[in-house]
XYZ file of C-alpha atoms in Angstrom:
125
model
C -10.571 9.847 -17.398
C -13.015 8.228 -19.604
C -14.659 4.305 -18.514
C -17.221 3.304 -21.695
C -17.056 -0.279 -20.857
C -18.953 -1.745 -17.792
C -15.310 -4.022 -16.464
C -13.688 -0.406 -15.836
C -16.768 1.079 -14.140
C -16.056 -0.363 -10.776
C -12.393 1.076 -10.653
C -13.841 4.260 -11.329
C -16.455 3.708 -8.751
C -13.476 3.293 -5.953
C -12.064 5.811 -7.142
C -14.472 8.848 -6.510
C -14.851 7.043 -3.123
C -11.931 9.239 -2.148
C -14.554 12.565 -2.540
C -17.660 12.970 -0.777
C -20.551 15.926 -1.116
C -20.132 18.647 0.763
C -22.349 21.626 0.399
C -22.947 22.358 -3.171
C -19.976 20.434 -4.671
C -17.259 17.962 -3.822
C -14.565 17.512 -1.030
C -11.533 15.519 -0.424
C -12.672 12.252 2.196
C -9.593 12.160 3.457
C -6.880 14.460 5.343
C -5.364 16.714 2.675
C -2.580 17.676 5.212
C -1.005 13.865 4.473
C 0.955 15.453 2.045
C 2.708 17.791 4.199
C 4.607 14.429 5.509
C 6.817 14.945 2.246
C 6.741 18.708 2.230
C 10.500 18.419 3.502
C 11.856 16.049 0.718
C 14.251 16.864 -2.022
C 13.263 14.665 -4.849
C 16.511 15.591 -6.355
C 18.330 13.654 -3.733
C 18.500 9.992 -3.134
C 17.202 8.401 -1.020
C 18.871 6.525 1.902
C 18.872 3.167 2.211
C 16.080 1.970 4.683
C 17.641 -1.372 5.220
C 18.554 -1.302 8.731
C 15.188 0.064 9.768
C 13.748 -3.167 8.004
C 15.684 -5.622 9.355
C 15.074 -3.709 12.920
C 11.209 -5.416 12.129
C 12.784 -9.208 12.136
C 11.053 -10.177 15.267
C 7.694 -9.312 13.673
C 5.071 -10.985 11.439
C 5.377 -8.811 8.175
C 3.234 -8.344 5.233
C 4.017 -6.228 2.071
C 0.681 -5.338 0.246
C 2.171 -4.318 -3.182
C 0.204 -2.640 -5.552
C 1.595 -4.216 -8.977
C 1.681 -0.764 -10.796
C 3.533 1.108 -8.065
C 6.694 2.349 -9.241
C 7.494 3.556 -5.554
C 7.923 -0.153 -4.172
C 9.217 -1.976 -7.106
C 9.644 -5.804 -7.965
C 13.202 -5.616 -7.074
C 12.868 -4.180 -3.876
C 9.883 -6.526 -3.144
C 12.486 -9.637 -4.137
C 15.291 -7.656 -1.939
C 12.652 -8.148 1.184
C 12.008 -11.595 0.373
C 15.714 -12.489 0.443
C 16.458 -10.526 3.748
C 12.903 -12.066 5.519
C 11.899 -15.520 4.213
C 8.763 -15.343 6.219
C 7.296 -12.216 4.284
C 4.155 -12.250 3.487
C 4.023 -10.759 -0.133
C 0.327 -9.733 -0.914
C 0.144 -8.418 -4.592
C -2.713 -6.627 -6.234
C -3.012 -6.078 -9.942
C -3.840 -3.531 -11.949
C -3.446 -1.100 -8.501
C -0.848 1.336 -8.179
C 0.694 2.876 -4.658
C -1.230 2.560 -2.455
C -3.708 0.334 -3.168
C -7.043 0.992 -2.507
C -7.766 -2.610 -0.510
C -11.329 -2.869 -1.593
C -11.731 -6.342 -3.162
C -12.859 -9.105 -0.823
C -10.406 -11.309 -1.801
C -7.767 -8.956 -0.585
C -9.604 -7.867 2.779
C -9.978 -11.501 3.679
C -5.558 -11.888 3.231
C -5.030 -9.036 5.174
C -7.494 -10.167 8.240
C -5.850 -13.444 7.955
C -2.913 -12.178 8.481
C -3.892 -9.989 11.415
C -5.706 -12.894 12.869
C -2.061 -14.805 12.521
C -0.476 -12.000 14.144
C -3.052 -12.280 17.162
C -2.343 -16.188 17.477
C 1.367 -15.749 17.520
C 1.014 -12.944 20.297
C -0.343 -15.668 22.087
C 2.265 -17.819 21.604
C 0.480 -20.756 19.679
């Protein structure tokens, strides 16, 4: 990957965030052993249809953070969720891909919002 203007520096920036110095070189800042989860998965074969597990989560506040590049979770499915929970809260960031890396401010401040909502409605405001 090669940035030479200054806008794409600070997506690069994030970016190595997931590396840190160890030693006399560089390490993974995260658990490596996260992709084991899908060790077991034939991409060959569908999928099944998760529907029933997300409508078991219609007693809940929801949010969908979408990463706007992600061709995992896709505008269709997005618009699928909206039409089986009205009360979705859709929270979509551009130019990110799955997952997104939830760095901006802008984006922080949605989510805590939205966990600060949660909290209120636990309480039964």
């Amino acid at each position: 990957m090669e940035y030479d203007d200054a806008a794409s520096r600070p997506g690069w920036l994030a970016h190595c965030a997931t590396w840190k110095t160890a030693g006399s070189g560089l390490v993974l800042d995260y658990d490596p052993e996260l992709s084991q989860t899908l060790a077991d998965i034939d991409i060959e074969r569908p999928l099944p249809p998760l529907w029933v597990q997300f409508d078991s989560l219609a007693r809940v506040p929801l949010m969908v953070v979408h990463g706007m590049n992600s061709d995992i979770l896709v505008a269709a499915t997005i618009d699928a969720m909206r039409a089986r929970r009205l009360d979705i809260d859709v929270l979509q960031i551009p130019d990110q891909g799955h997952a997104p890396l939830l760095a901006e401010a802008d984006v922080i401040a949605r989510i805590a919002a939205f966990v600060t909502l949660c909290d209120v409605s636990a309480l039964g405001f």
